[in-house]
Coordinates of C-alpha atoms in Angstrom, one line a residue:
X1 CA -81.1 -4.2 -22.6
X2 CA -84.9 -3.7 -23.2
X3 CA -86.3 -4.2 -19.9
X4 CA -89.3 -5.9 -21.0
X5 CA -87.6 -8.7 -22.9
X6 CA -85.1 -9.0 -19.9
X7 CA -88.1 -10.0 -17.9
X8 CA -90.0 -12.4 -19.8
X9 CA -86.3 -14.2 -20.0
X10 CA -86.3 -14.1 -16.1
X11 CA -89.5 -15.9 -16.5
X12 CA -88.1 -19.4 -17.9
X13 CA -85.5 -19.1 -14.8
X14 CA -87.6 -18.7 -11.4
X15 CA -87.9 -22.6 -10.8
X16 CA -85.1 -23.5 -12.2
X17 CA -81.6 -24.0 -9.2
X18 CA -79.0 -21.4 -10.0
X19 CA -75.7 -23.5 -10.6
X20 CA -72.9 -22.4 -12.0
X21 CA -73.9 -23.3 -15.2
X22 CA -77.3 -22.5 -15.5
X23 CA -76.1 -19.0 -14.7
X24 CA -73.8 -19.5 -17.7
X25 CA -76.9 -20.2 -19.7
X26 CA -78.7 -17.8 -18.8
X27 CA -76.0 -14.9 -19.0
X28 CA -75.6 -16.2 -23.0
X29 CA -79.7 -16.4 -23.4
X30 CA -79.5 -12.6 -22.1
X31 CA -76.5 -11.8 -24.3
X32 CA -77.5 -13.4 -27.5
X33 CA -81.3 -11.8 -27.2
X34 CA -80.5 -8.2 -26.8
X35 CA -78.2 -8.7 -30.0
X36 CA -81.0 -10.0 -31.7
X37 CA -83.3 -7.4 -30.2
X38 CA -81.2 -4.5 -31.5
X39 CA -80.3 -6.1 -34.7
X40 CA -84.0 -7.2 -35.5
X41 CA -84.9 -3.7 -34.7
X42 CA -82.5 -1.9 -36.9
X43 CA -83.4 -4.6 -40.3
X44 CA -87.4 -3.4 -39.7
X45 CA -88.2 0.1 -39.8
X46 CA -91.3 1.4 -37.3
X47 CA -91.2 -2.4 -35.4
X48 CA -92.5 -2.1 -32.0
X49 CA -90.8 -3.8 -28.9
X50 CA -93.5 -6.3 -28.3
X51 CA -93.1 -7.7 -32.1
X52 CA -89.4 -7.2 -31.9
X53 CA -89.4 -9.7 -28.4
X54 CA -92.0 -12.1 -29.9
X55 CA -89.6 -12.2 -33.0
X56 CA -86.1 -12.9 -30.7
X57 CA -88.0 -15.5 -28.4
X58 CA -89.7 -17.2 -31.3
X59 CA -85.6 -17.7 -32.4
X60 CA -84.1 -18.8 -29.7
X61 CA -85.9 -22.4 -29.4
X62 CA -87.3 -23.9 -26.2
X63 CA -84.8 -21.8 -23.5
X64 CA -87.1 -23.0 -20.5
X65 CA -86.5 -27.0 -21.4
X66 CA -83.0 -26.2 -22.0
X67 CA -82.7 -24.5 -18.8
X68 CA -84.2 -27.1 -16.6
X69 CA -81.8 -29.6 -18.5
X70 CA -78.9 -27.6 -17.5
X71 CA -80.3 -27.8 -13.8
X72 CA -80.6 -31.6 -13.7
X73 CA -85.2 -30.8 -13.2
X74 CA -85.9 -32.2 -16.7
X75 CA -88.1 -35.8 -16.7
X76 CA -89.2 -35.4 -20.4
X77 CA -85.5 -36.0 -22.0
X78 CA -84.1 -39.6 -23.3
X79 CA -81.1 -39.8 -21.1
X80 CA -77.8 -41.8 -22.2
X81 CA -76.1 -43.5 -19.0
X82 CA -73.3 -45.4 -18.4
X83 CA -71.1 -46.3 -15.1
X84 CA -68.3 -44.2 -14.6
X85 CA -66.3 -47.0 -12.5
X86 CA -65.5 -48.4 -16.3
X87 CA -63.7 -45.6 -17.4
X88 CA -60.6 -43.6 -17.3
X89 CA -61.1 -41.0 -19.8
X90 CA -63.8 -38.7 -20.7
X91 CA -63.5 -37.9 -24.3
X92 CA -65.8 -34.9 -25.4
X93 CA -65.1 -33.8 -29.0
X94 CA -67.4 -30.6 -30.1
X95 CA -68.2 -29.1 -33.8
X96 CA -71.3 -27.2 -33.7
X97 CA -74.0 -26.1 -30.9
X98 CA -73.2 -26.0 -27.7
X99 CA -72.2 -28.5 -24.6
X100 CA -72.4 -27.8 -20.6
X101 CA -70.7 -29.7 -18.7
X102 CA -70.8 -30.3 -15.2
X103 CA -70.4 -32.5 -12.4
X104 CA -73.9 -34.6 -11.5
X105 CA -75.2 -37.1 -8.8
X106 CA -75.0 -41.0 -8.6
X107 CA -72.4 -43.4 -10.2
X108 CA -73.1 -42.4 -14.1
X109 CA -72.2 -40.2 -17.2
X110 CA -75.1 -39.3 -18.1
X111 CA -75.7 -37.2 -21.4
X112 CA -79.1 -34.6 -22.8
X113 CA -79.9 -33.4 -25.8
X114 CA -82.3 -31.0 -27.0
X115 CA -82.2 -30.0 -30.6
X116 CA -84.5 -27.9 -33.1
X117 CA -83.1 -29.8 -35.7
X118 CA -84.3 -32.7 -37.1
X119 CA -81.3 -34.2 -38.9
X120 CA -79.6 -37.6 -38.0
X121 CA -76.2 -35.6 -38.3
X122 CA -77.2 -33.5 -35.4
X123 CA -77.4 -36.3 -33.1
X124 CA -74.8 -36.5 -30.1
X125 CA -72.7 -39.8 -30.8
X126 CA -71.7 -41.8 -27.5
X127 CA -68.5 -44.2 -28.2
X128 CA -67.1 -46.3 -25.6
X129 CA -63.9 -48.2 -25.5
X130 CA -60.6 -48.6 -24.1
X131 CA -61.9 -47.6 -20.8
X132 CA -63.0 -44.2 -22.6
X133 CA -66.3 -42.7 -23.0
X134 CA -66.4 -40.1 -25.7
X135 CA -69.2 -38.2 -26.9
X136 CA -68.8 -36.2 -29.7
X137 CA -71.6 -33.5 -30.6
X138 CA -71.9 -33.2 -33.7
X139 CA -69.8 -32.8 -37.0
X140 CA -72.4 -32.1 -39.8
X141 CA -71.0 -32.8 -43.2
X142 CA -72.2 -31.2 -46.6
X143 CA -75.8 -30.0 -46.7
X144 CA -76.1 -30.3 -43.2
X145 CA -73.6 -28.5 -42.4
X146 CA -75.2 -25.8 -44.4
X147 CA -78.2 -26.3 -42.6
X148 CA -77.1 -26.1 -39.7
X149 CA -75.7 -22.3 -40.2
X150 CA -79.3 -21.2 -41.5
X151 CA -80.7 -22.3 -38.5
X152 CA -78.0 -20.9 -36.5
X153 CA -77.0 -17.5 -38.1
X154 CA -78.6 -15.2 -35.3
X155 CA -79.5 -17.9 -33.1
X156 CA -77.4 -19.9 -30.8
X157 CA -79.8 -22.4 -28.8
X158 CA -80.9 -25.1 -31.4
X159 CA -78.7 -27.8 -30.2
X160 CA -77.9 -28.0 -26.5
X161 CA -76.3 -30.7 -25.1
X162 CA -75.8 -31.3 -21.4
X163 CA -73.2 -34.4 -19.8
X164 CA -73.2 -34.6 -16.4
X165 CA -69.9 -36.5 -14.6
X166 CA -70.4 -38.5 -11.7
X167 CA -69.1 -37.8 -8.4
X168 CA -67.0 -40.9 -8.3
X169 CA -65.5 -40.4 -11.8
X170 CA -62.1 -38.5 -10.6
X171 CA -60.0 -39.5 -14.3
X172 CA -59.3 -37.2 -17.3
X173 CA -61.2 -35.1 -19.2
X174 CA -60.5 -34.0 -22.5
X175 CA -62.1 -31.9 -24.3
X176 CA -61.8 -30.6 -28.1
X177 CA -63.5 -27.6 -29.3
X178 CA -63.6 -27.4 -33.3
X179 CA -66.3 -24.8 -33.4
X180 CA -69.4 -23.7 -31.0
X181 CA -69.0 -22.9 -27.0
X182 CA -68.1 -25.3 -24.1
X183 CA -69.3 -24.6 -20.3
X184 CA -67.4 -26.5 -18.2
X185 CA -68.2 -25.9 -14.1
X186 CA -68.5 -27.8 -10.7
X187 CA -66.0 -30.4 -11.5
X188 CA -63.0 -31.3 -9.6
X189 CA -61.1 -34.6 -10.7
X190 CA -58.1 -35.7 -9.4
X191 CA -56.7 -36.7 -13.0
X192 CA -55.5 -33.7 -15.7
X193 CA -58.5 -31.4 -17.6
X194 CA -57.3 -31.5 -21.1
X195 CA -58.8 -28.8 -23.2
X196 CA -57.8 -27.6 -26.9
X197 CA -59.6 -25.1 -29.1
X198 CA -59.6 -24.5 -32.9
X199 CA -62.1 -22.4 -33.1
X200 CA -65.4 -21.0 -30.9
X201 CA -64.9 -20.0 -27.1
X202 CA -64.4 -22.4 -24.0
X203 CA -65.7 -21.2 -20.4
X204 CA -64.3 -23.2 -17.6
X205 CA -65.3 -22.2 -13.8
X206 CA -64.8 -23.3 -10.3
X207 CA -62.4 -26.3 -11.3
X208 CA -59.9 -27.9 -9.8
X209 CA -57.7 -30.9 -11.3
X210 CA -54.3 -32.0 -11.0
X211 CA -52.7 -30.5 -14.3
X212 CA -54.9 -28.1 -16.4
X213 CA -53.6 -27.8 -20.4
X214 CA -55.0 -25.6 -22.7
X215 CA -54.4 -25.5 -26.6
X216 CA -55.7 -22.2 -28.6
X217 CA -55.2 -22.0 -32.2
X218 CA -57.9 -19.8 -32.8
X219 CA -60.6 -18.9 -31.0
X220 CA -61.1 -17.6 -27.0
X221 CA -61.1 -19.5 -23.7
X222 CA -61.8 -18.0 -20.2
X223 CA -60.8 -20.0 -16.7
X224 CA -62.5 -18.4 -14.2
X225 CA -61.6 -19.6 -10.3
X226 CA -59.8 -22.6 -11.0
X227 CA -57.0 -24.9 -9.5
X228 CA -54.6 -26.8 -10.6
X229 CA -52.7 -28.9 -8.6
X230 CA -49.6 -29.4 -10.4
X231 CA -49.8 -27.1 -13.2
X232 CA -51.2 -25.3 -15.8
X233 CA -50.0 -24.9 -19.3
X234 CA -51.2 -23.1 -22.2
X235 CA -50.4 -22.2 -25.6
X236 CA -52.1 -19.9 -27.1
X237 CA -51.2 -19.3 -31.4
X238 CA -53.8 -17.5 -32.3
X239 CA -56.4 -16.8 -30.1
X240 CA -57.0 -15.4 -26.8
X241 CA -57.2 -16.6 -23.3
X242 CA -58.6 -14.9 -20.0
X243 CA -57.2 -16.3 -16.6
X244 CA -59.3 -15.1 -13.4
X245 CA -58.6 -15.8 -9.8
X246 CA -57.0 -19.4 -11.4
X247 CA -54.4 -20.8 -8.4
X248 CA -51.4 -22.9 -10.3
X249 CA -47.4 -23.4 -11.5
X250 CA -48.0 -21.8 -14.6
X251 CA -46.3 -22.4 -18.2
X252 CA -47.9 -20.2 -20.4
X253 CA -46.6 -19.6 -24.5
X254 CA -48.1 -16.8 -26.3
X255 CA -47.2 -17.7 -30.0
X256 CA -49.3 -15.2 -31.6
X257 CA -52.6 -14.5 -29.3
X258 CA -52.8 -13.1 -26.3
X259 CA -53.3 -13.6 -22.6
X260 CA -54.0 -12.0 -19.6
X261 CA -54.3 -12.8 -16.1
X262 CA -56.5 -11.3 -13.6
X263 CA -55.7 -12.3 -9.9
X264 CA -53.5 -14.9 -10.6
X265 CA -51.7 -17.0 -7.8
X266 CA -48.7 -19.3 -8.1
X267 CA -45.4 -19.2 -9.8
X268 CA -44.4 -20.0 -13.5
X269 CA -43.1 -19.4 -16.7
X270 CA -44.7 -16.6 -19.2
X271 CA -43.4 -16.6 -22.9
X272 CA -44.3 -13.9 -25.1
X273 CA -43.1 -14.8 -29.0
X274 CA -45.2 -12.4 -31.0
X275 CA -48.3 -12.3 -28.9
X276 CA -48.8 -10.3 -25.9
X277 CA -48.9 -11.3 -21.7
X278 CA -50.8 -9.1 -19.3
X279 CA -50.8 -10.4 -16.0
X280 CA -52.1 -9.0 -12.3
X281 CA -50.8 -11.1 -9.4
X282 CA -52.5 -11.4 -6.2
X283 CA -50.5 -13.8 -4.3
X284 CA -46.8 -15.1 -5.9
X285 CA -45.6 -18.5 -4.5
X286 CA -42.6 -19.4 -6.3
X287 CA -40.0 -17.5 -8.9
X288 CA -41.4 -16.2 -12.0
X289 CA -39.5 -16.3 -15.2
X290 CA -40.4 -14.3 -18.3
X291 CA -39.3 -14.4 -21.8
X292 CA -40.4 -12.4 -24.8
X293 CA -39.2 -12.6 -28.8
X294 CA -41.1 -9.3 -30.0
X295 CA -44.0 -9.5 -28.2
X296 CA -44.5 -7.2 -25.1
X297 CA -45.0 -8.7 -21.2
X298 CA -46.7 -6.5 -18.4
X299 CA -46.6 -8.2 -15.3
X300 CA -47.9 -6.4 -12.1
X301 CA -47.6 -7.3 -8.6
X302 CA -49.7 -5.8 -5.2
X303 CA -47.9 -3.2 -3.8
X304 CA -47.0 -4.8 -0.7
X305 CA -44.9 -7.6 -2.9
X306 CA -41.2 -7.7 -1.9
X307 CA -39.0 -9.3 -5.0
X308 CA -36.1 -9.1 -6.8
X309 CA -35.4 -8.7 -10.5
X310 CA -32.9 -10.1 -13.0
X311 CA -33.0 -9.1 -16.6
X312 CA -31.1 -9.7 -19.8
X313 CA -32.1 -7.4 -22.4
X314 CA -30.7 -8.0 -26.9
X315 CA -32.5 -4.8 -28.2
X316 CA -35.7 -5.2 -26.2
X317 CA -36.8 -3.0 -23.0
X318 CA -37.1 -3.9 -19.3
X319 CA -39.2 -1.4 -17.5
X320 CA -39.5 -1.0 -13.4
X321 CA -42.4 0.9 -12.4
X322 CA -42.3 0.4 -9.0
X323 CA -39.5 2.1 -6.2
X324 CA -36.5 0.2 -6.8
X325 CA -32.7 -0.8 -6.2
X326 CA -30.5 -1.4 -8.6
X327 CA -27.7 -3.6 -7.6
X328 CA -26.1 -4.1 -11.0
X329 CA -26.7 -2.9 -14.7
X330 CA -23.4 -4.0 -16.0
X331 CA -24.6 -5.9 -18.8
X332 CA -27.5 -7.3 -16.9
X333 CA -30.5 -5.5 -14.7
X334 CA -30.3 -6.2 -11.1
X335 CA -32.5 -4.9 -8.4
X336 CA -34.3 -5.3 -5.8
X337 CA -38.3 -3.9 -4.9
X338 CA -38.6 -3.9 -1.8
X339 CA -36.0 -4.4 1.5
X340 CA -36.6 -8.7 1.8
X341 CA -37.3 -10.1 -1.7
X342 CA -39.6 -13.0 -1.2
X343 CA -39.2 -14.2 -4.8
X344 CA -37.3 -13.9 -7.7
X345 CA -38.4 -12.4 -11.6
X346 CA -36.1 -13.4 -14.0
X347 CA -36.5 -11.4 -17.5
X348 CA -35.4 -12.0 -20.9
X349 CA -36.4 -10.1 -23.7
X350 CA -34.7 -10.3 -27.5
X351 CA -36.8 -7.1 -29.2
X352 CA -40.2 -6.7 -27.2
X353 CA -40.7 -5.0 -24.1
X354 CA -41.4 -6.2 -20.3
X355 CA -42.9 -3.8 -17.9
X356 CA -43.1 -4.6 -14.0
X357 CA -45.4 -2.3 -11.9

């Protein structure tokens, strides 16, 4: 990145705390302006760097305000707040921008909004009822919606939108992503984090509820240090989704997309149909079942991992990659890693392949 424009970013950050998400900000400010650096540069022939950075800040809308909005510092922003004691369901329904969320201070939800555009469509709606609070941000129709593209084609920080959830609010959350990202950090609720995603990409870190789902049917979503306390399930049909250091019982369907699994710990179920499973477990607390169509499975444990292994195989492939036993291959794979399995991996595969290393 061009060190020059990497610093006058920096700039807009020194007073500002460094949460979780305002590092998330800032890490998609940095992103999104060296794309626009190089991509400005390469559309004007003999531009220097100086007019290339005044063009990619000038773009980017008011990134200090936003980031001292993320941080909880801004005084100059009409604030929506209401108490959380009344509610057992936060209902957060994006289409276009982006939304942080993150756990706040005091006894209220309290929503921000900064926006470049001056469009009653662009507003963030606040809806309460049934003991829910929803806020949905927003869902531009016609010519706004066409609007809202132009101003957003190279740009992503034209309509922000922070909520903040109150310590004392430990219910649901729900949250549906039609298009735009979702930052989701700091929060840890007692109740289930809901989260489903039709297009745009969802970033969720250092998060712990009592069941976590996750819906993909297009687009990405990445958990990043997060617990579950029951369970988390995920389908993913066509889109991807990243799982780091993320402690649960797992079910985990890959219709079409694909996941993978960094530093995983728990037990579960993995089921590839036509999409594809990587996974690297650090610590295994329970059996592991996995099941494949025609999609392909790798599953890889740490070396020092004792476990056994039984497989069922139509036309597929069960591959071992690791010293092994084999106790039985008489119609089904049975073997042992290891002298005093500690868990169990049960595979079934119809036509794709399963690897264990």
């Amino acid at each position: 990145m061009n060190e020059q424009l990497q610093n006058k970013i920096e700039t807009f950050f020194t007073e500002v705390p460094a949460t979780t998400a305002v590092q998330e900000f800032k890490d998609e400010v940095l992103a999104d302006a060296n794309e626009a650096f190089v991509d400005y540069q390469n559309s004007h022939a003999n531009v220097s760097d100086e007019e290339t950075i005044d063009a990619v800040l000038a773009g980017m809308g008011d990134i200090a305000e936003i980031a001292k909005m993320i941080a909880g510092d801004s005084t100059e922003l009409t604030v929506t707040s209401t108490e959380a004691g009344e509610y057992d369901l936060l209902a957060v329904n994006i289409y276009a921008g982006q939304v942080y969320l993150s756990r706040g201070t005091g006894t209220e939800f309290k929503v921000n909004q900064i926006t470049s555009i001056q469009d009653p469509e662009f507003e963030v709606q606040i809806n309460k009822k049934n003991r829910t609070f929803e806020v949905t941000m927003p869902r531009p129709t016609g010519r706004g919606i066409l609007n809202f593209f132009k101003a957003n084609f190279k740009t992503h920080f034209k309509n922000v939108i922070k909520i903040e959830v109150p310590e004392s609010y430990l219910g649901k959350v729900d949250i549906k992503l039609n298009a735009g990202e979702a930052f989701v950090s700091d929060l840890t609720i007692d109740d289930d984090l809901m989260t489903s995603i039709s297009a745009g990409d969802l970033h969720v870190e250092n998060v712990q509820a009592g069941a976590i789902f996750t819906d993909i049917s297009a687009g990405r979503a990445q958990f990043k240090n997060a617990l579950s306390t029951t369970e988390f399930k995920a389908t993913v049909s066509a889109g991807d989704l990243t799982l780091k250091h993320v402690t649960a019982k797992f079910d985990v369907e890959a219709a079409a997309g694909n996941v993978k699994a960094k530093h995983v710990t728990g037990s579960g179920r993995f089921k590839a149909n036509a999409g594809n499973i990587d996974a690297d477990w650090e610590n295994v607390r329970g059996d592991i079942e996995l099941e494949t169509a025609v999609g392909n499975i790798n599953m890889q444990f740490a070396p020092q991992m004792n476990f056994s292994i039984q497989g069922d195989s139509t036309m597929g492939s069960i591959k071992i990659l690791r010293e092994h036993t084999v106790m039985a291959s008489t119609g089904q794979l049975n073997a042992t890693v290891g002298s005093n399995p500690e868990f169990r991996v049960y595979a079934n595969t119809s036509l794709g392949s399963i690897v264990i290393k």
